[in-house]
One Martini backbone bead per residue (centre of mass of N, CA, C, O) as a GRO file, in nm:
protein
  466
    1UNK     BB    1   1.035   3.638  -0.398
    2UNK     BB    2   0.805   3.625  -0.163
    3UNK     BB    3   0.741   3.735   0.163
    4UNK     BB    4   0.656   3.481   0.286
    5UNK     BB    5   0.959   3.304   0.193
    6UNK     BB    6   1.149   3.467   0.270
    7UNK     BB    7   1.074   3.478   0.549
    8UNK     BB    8   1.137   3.137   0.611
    9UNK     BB    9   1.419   3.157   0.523
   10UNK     BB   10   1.487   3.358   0.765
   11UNK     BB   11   1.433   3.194   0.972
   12UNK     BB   12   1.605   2.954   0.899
   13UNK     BB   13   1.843   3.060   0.959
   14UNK     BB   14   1.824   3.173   1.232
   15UNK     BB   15   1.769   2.864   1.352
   16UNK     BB   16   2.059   2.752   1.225
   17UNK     BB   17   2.222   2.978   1.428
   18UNK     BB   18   2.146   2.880   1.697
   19UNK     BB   19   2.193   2.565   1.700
   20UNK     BB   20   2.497   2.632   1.648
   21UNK     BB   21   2.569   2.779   1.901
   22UNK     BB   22   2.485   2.597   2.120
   23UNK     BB   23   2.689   2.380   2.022
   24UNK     BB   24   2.946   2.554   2.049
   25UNK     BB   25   2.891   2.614   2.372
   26UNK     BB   26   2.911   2.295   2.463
   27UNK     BB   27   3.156   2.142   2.351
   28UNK     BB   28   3.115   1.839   2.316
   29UNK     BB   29   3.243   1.466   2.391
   30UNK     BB   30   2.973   1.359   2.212
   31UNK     BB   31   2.975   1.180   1.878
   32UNK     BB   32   2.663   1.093   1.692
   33UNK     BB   33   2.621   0.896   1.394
   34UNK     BB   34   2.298   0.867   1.171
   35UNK     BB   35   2.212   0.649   0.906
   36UNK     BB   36   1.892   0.766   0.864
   37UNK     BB   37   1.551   0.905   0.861
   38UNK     BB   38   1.387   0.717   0.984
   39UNK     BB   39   1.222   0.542   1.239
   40UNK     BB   40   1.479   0.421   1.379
   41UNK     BB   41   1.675   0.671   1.384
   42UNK     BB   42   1.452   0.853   1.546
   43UNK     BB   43   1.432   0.655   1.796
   44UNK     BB   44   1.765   0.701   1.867
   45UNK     BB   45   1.767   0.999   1.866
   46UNK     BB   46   1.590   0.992   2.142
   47UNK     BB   47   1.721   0.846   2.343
   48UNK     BB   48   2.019   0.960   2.348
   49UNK     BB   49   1.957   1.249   2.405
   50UNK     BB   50   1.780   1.164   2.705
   51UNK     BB   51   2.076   1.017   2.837
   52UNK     BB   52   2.264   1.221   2.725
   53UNK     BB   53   2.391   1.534   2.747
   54UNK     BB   54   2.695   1.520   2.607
   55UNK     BB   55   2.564   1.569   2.292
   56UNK     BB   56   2.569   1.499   1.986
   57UNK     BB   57   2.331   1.444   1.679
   58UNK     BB   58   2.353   1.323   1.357
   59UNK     BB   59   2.168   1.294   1.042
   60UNK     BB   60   2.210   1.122   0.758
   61UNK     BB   61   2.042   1.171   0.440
   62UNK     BB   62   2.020   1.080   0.108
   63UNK     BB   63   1.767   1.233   0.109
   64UNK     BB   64   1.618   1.533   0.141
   65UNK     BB   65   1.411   1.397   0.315
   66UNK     BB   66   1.243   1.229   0.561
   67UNK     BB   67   1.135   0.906   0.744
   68UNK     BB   68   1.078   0.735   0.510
   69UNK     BB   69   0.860   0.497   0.513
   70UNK     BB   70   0.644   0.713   0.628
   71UNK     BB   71   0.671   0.841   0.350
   72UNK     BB   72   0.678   0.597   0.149
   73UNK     BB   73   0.538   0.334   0.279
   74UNK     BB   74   0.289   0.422   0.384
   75UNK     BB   75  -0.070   0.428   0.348
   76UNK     BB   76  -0.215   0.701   0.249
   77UNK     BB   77  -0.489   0.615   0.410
   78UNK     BB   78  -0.268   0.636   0.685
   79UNK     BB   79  -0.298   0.914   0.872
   80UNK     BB   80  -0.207   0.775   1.156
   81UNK     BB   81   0.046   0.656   1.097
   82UNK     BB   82   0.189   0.961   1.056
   83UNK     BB   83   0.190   1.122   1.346
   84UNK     BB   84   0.486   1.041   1.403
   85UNK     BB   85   0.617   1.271   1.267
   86UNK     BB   86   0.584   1.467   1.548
   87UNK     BB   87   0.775   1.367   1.693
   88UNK     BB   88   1.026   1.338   1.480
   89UNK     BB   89   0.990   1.676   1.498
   90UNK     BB   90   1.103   1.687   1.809
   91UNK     BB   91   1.371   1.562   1.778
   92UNK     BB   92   1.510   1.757   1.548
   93UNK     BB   93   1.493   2.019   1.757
   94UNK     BB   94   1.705   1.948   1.883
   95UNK     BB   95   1.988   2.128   2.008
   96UNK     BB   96   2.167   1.871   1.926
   97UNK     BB   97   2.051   1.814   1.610
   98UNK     BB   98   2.152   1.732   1.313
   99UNK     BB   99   2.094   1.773   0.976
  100UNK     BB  100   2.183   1.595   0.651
  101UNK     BB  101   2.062   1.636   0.358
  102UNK     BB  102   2.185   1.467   0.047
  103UNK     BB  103   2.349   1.198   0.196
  104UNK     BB  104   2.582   0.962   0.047
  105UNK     BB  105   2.656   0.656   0.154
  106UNK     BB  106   2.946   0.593  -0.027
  107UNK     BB  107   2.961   0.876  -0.214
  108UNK     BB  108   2.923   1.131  -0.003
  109UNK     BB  109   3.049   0.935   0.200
  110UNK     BB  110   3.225   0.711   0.461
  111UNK     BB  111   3.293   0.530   0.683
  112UNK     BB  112   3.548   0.608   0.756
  113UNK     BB  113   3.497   0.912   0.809
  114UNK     BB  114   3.265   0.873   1.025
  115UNK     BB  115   3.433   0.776   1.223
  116UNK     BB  116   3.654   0.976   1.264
  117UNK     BB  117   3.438   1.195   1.351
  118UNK     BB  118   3.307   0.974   1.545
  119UNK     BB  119   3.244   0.751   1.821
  120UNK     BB  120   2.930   0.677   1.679
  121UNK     BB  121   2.783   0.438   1.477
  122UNK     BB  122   2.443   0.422   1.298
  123UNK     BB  123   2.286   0.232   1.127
  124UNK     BB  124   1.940   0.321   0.918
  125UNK     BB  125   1.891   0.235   0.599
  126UNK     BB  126   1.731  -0.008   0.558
  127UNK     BB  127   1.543  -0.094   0.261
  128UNK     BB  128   1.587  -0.131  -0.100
  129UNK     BB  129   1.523  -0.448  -0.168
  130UNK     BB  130   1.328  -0.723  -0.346
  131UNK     BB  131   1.226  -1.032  -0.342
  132UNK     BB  132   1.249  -1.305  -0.588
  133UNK     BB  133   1.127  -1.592  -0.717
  134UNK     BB  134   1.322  -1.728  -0.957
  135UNK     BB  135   1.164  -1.670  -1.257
  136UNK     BB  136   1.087  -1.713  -1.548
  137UNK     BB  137   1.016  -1.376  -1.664
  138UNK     BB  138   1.036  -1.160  -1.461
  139UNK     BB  139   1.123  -0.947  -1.649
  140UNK     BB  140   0.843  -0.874  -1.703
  141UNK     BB  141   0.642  -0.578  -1.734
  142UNK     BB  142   0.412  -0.726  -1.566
  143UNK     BB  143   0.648  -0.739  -1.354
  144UNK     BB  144   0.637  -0.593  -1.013
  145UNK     BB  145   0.696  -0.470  -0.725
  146UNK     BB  146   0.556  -0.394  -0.436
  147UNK     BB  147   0.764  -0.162  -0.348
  148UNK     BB  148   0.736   0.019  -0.626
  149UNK     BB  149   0.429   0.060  -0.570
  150UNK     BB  150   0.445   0.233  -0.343
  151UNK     BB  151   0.662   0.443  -0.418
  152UNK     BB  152   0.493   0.532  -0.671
  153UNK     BB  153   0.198   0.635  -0.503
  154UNK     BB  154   0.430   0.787  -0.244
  155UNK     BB  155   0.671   0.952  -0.398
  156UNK     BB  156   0.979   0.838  -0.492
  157UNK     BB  157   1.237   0.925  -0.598
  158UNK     BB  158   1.224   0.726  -0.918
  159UNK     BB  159   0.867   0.642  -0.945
  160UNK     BB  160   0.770   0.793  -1.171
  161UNK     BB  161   0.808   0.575  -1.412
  162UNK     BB  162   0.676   0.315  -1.376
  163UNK     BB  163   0.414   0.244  -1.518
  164UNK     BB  164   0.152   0.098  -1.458
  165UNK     BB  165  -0.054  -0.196  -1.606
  166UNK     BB  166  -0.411  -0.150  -1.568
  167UNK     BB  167  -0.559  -0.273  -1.852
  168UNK     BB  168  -0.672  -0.483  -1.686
  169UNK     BB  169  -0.846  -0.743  -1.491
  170UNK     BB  170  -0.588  -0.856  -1.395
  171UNK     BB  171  -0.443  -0.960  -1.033
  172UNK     BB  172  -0.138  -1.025  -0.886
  173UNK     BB  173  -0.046  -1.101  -0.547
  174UNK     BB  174   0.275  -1.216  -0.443
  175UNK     BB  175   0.145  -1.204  -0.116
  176UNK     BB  176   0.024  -1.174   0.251
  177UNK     BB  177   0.073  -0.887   0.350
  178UNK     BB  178   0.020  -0.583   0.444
  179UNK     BB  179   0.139  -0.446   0.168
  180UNK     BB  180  -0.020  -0.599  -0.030
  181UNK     BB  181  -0.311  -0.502   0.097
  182UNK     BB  182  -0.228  -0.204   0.021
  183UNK     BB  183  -0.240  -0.256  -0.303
  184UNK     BB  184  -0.531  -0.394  -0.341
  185UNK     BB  185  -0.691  -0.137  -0.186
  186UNK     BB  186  -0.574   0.085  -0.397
  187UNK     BB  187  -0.706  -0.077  -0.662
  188UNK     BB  188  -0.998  -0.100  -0.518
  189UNK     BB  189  -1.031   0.211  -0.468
  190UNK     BB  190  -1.196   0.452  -0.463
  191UNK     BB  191  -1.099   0.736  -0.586
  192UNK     BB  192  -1.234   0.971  -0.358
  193UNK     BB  193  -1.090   0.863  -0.152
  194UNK     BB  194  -0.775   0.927  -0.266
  195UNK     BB  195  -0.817   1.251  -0.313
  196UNK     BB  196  -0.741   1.303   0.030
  197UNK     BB  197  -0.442   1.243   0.006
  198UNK     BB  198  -0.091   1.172  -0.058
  199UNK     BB  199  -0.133   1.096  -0.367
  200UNK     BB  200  -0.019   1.104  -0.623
  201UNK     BB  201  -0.150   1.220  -0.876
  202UNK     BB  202  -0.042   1.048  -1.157
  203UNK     BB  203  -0.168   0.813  -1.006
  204UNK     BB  204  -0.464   0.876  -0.999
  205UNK     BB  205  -0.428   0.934  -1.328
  206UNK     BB  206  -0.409   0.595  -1.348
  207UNK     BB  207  -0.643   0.506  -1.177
  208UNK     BB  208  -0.885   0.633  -1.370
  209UNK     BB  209  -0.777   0.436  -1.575
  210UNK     BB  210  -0.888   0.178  -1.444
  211UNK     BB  211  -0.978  -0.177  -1.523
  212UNK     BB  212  -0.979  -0.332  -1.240
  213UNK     BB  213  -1.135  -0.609  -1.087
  214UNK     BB  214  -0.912  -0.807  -0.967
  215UNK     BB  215  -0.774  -0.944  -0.690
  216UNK     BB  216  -0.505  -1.148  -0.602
  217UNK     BB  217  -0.383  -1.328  -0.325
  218UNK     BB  218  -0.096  -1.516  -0.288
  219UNK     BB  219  -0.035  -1.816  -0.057
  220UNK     BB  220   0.138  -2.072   0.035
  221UNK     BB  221   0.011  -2.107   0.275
  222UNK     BB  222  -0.295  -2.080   0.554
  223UNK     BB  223  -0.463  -1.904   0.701
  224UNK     BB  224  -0.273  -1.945   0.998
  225UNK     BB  225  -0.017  -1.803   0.805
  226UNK     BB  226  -0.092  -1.512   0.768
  227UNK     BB  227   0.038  -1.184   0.773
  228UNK     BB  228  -0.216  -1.055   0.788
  229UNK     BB  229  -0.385  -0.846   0.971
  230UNK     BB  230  -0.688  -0.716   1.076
  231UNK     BB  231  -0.698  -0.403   0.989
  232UNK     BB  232  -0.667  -0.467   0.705
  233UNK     BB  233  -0.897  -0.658   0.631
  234UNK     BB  234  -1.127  -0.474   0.752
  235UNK     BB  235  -1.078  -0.281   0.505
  236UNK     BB  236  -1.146  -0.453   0.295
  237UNK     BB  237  -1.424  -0.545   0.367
  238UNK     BB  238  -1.551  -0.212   0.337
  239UNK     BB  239  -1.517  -0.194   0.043
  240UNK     BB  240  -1.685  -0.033  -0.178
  241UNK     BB  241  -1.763  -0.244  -0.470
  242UNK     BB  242  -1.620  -0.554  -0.268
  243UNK     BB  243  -1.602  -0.874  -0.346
  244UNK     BB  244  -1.550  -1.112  -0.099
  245UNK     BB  245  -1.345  -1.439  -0.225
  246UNK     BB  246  -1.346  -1.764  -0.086
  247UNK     BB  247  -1.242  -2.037  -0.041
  248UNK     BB  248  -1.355  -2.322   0.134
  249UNK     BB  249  -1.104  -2.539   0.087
  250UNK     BB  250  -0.887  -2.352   0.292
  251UNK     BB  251  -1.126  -2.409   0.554
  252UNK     BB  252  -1.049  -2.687   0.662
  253UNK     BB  253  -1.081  -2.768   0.999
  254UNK     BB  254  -1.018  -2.460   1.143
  255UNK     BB  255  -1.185  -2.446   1.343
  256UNK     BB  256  -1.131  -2.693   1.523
  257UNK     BB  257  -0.847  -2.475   1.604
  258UNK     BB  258  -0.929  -2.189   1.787
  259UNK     BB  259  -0.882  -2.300   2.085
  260UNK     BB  260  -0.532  -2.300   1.976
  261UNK     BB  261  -0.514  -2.009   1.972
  262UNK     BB  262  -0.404  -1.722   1.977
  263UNK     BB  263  -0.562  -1.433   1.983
  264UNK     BB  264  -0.499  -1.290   1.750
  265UNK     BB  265  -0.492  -1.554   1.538
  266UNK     BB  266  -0.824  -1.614   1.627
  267UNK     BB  267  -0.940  -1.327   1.522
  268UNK     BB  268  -0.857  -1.335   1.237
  269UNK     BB  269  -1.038  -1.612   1.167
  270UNK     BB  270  -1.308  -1.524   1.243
  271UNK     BB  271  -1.340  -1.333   1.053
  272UNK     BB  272  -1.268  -1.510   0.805
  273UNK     BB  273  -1.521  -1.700   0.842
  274UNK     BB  274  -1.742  -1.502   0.856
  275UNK     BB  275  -1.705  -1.418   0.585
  276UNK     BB  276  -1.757  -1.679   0.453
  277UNK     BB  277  -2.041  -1.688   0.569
  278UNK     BB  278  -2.117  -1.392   0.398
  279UNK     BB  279  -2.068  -1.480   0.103
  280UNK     BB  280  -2.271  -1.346  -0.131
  281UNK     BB  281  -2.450  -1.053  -0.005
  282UNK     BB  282  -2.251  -0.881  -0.187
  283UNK     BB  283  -2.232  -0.675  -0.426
  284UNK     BB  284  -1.978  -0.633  -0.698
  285UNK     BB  285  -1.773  -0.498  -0.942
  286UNK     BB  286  -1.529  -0.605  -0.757
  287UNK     BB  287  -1.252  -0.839  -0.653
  288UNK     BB  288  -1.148  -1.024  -0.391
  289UNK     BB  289  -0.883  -1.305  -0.383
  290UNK     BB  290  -0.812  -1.501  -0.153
  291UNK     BB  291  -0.505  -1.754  -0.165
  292UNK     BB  292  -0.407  -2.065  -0.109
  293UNK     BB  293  -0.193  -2.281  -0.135
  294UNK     BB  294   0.043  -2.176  -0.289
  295UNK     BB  295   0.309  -2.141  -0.531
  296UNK     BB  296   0.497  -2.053  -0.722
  297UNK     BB  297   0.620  -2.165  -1.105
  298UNK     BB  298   0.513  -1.961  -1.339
  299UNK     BB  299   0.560  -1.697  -1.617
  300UNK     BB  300   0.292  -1.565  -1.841
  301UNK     BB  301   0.114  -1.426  -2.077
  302UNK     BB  302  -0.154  -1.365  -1.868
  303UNK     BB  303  -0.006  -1.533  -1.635
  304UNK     BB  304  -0.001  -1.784  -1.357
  305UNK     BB  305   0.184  -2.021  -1.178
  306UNK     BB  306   0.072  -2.283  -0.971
  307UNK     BB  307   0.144  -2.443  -0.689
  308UNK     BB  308  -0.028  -2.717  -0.469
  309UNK     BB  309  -0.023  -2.694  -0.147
  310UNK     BB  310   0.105  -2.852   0.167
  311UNK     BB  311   0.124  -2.926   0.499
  312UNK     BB  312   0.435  -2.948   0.703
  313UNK     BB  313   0.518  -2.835   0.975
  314UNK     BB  314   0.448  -2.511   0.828
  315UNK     BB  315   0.504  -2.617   0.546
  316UNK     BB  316   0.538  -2.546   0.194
  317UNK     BB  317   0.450  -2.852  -0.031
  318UNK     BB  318   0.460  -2.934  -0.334
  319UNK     BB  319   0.287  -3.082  -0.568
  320UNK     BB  320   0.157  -3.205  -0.881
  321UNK     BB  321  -0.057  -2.961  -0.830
  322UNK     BB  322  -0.210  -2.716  -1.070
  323UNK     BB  323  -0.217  -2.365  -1.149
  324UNK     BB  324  -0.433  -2.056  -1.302
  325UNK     BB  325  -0.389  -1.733  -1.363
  326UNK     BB  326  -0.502  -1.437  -1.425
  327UNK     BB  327  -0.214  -1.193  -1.521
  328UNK     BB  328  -0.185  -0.879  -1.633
  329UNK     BB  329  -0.077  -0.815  -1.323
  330UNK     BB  330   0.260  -0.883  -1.113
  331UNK     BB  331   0.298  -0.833  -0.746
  332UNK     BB  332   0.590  -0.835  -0.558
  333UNK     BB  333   0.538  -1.004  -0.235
  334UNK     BB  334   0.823  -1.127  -0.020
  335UNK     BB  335   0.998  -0.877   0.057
  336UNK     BB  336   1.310  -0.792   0.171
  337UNK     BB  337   1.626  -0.553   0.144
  338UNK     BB  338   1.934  -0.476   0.146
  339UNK     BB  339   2.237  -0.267   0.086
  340UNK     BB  340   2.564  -0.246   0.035
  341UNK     BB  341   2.699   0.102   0.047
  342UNK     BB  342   2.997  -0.022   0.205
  343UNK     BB  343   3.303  -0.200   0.231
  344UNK     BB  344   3.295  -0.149   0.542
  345UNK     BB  345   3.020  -0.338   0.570
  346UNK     BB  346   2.951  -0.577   0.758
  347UNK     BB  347   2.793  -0.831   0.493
  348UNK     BB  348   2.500  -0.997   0.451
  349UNK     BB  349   2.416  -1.116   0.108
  350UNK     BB  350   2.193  -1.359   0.175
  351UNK     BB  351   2.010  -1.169   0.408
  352UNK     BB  352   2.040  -0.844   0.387
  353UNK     BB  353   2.242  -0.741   0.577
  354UNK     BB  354   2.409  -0.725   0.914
  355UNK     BB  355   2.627  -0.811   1.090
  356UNK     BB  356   2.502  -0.898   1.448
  357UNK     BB  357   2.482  -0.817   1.759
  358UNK     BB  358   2.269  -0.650   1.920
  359UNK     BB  359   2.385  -0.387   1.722
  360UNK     BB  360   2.656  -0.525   1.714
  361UNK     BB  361   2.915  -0.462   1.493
  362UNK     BB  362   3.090  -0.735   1.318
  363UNK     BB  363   3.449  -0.815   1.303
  364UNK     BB  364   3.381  -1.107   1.342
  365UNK     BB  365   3.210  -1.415   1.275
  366UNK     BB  366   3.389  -1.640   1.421
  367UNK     BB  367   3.380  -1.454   1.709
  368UNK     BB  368   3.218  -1.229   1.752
  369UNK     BB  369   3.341  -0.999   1.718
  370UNK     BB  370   3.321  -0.644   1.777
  371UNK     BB  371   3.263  -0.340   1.659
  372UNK     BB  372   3.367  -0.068   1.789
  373UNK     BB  373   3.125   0.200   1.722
  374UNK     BB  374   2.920  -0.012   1.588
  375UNK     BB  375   2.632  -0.032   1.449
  376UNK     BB  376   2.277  -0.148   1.439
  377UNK     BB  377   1.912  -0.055   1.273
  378UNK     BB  378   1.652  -0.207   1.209
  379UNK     BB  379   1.648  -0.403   0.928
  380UNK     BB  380   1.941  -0.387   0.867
  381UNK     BB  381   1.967  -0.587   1.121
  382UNK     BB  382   1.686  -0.799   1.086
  383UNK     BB  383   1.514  -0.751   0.910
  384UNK     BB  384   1.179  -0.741   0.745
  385UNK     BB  385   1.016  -0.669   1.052
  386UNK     BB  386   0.700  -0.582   1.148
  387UNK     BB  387   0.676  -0.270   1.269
  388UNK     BB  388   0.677   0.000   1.392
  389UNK     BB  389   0.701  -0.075   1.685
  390UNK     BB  390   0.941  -0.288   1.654
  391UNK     BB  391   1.091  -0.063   1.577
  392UNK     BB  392   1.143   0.108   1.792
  393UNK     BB  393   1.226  -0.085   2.015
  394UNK     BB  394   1.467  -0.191   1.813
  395UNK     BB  395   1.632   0.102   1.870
  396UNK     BB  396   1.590   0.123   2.193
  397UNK     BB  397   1.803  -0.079   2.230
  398UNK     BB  398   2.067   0.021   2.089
  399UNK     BB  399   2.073   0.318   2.192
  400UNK     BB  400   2.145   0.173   2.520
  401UNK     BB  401   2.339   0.052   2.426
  402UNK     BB  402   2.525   0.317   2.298
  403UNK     BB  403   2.538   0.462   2.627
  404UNK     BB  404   2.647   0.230   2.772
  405UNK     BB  405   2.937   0.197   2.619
  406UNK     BB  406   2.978   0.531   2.730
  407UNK     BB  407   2.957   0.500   3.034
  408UNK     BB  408   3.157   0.241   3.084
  409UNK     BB  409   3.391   0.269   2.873
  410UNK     BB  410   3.390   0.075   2.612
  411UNK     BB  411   3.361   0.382   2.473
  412UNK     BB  412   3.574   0.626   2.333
  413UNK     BB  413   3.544   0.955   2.444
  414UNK     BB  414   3.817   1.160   2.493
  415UNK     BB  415   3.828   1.225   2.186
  416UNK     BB  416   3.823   1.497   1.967
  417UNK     BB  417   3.525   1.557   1.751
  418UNK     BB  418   3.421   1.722   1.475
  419UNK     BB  419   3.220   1.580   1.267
  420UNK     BB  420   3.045   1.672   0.968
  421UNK     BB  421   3.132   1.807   0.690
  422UNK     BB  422   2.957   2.031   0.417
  423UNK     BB  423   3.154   2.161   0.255
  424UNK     BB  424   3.022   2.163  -0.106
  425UNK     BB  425   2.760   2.061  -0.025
  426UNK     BB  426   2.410   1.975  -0.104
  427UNK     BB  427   2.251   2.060   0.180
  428UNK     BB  428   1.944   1.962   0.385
  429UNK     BB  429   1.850   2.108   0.623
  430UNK     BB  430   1.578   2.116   0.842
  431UNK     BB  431   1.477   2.362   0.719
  432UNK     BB  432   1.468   2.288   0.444
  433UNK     BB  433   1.222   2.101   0.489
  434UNK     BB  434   1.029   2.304   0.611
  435UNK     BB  435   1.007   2.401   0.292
  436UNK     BB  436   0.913   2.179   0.182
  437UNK     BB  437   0.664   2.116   0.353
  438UNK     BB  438   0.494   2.377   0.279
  439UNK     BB  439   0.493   2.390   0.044
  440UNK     BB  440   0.375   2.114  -0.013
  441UNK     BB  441   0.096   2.181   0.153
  442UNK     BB  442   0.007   2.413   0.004
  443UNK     BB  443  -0.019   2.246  -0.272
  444UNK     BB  444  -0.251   2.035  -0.134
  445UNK     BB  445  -0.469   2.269  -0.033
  446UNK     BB  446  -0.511   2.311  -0.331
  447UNK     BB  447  -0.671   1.970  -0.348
  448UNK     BB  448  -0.766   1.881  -0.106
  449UNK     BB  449  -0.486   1.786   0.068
  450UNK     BB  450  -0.206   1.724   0.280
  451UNK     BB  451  -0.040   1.677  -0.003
  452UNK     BB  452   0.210   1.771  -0.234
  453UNK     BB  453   0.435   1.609  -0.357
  454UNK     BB  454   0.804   1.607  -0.442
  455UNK     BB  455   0.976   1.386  -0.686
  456UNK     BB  456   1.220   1.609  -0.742
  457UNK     BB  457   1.525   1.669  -0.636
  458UNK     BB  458   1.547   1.915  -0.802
  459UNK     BB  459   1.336   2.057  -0.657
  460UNK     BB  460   1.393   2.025  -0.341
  461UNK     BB  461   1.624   2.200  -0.344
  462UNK     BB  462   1.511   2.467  -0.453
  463UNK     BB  463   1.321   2.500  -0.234
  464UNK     BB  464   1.552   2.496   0.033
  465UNK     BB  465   1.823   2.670  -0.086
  466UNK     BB  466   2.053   2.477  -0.267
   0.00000   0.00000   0.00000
């Protein structure tokens, strides 16, 4: 071990032996359990913090590393919206905080436990499993979730080994919100543009032996009901050597909607107008192309069905006219849902989420009765809606909520919990993270990268020191 690890090494201990002492000088009388360390997690761990005084908060996460989906979801081109990630690690190291990582709810711990150990459980495990078809063929390797398409080349252990099938010229991304948007994006940029961000080295060896020329983006509805945003288009729109080509007839008279639109989705229209009004002045070897008024109805080796949708009542109705796109890779955006890890978890299997009424977890769904201290926050309780700006908001909505519940005394904390044990377990404490952070920033520096993300679970425990 070289003098600069070990000193990183030695510092993490005594950082770790100082927060140790501080909590048990405190002898807290109220223990909250959160698990899940991405942003719902962590903005519910910094209300909770800054409302209760006397208050342990301990947080439980399956992956060695924190952020969840800041770290795994959001697209490397966008390191603005990762600078959340400063804010979420001066919450985890408030001296009341512990991190738990390497630790999974339903495995290595279960719900029954957790509840006994702590006067209050959150879950915030988020979503990790993605909306079907339910189409013959989607089992075909040329068909992959746009969900694993971003884990693939923001390196979540377990996606490397996806090996998407770029050697076609087209692709074809059913859904258009803003994961589409940033997956078609990623397929369409320059290569030197993301060599400087913290996509996996893999993926960019992967890219640059890209064939993709034309990437379709097909949504079942209209342009006024569109999923992405302004910000997320204009990126597109931006991309040199990248030809934006709109259908005429998608955009049937639309403009005379215009004055009858909330300002949001106003200003995105007028955008899209403006391109469709200024296309074919710019000419690419690659083309965006967005389409409306689809539904998938069948996918065939090298192509994909859809039928031609109508509107009515702003549901998308189809008709008896079919489409046909050249398909050489599939990728399926159609939404999200979570996973029941533990049986003790009342779970809505149709919707994907968990029972609550307003994060808390109902303990009888015919009656709305409350399981008491059991909460949730983030997709795994609205389903996969909003951005980060709404993870945050319904975080702090539901913090305040078990904050309420326990200064009105709604919630027992007169009883001593003793919190988590991790005696046994390969636990990577925050110092432990902390290495493996400089390890990544180190390896990326030398790549001229923000960082070089390790993609392998024991990989990451042995730079943490587990």
């Amino acid at each position: 071990m070289g003098i600069n690890c070990l000193n990183i090494f030695r510092r993490g201990l005594h950082t770790s032996s100082a927060r140790l002492q501080v909590i048990q000088s405190t002898t807290p009388t109220k223990r909250i359990c959160i698990v899940g360390a991405g942003p719902a997690g962590f903005y519910a761990a910094q209300l909770i913090l800054k409302q209760l005084d006397n208050c342990v908060v301990d947080v439980v996460e399956k992956l060695p590393v924190p952020f969840g989906l800041v770290r795994f979801g959001v697209a490397p081109d966008h390191p603005e919206v990762k600078n959340v990630i400063n804010t979420f690690t001066k919450t985890a190291e408030h001296p009341r905080l512990r991190y738990f990582g390497n630790i999974s709810l339903g495995t290595d711990v279960s719900l029954r436990e957790l509840r006994d150990r702590y006067h209050a459980v959150l879950l915030t495990y988020g979503a990790d499993q993605d909306r079907q078809l339910e189409l013959e063929n989607e089992r075909l390797d040329n068909v992959i979730s746009a969900r694993k398409f971003v884990a693939w080349y923001n390196g979540l252990p377990g996606a490397e080994n996806l090996a998407p099938d770029l050697s076609g010229r087209d692709v074809t991304i059913v859904g258009q919100g803003n994961v589409a948007v940033d997956v078609a994006r990623m397929l369409l940029s320059p290569l030197d543009a993301l060599k400087t961000t913290d996509t996996t080295e893999y993926a960019l060896e992967a890219l640059s032996c890209s064939q993709v020329e034309r990437v379709h983006l097909v949504g079942r509805r209209g342009p006024l009901q569109a999923a992405f945003t302004i910000k997320e288009l204009r990126e597109m729109l931006k991309l040199p050597n990248v030809d934006t080509r709109w259908r005429t007839e998608d955009f049937s008279g639309i403009d005379m909607q215009l004055d009858k639109l909330q300002r949001p989705r106003k200003r995105l229209t007028e955008l899209m107008l403006k391109s469709l009004k200024e296309q074919g002045r710019i000419s690419g070897s690659k083309q965006f192309l967005p389409i409306f008024l689809r539904a998938p109805k069948a996918i065939a080796p090298g192509e994909m069905e859809f039928s031609v949708t109508e509107l009515q009542q702003e549901a998308a109705v189809p008709t008896s006219s079919t489409e046909r796109l050249p398909s050489h890779l599939i990728l399926r955006s159609i939404g999200y849902k979570s996973s029941c890890v533990d049986t003790g978890i009342n779970f809505d299997t149709r919707r994907g989420r968990v029972h609550n009424i307003n994060g808390r977890i109902l303990k009888d769904d015919a009656t709305g009765e409350v399981d008491p201290g059991l909460y949730v926050a983030g997709w795994l309780g609205t389903g996969p809606t909003g951005v980060i700006v709404t993870t945050m908001n319904g975080a702090f909505a539901v913090a305040k909520t078990i904050c309420d519940d326990i200064n009105t005394n709604a919630l027992d904390t007169s009883s001593v919990k003793p919190g988590y044990d991790a005696d046994g377990k390969r636990v990577v404490t925050w110092d432990g993270w902390q290495r493996i952070n400089d390890f990544e920033s180190a390896a990326g520096k030398a790549k001229g990268k923000p960082r070089e993300k390790i993609v392998s679970i024991e990989e990451m425990l042995r730079v943490a020191g587990v």
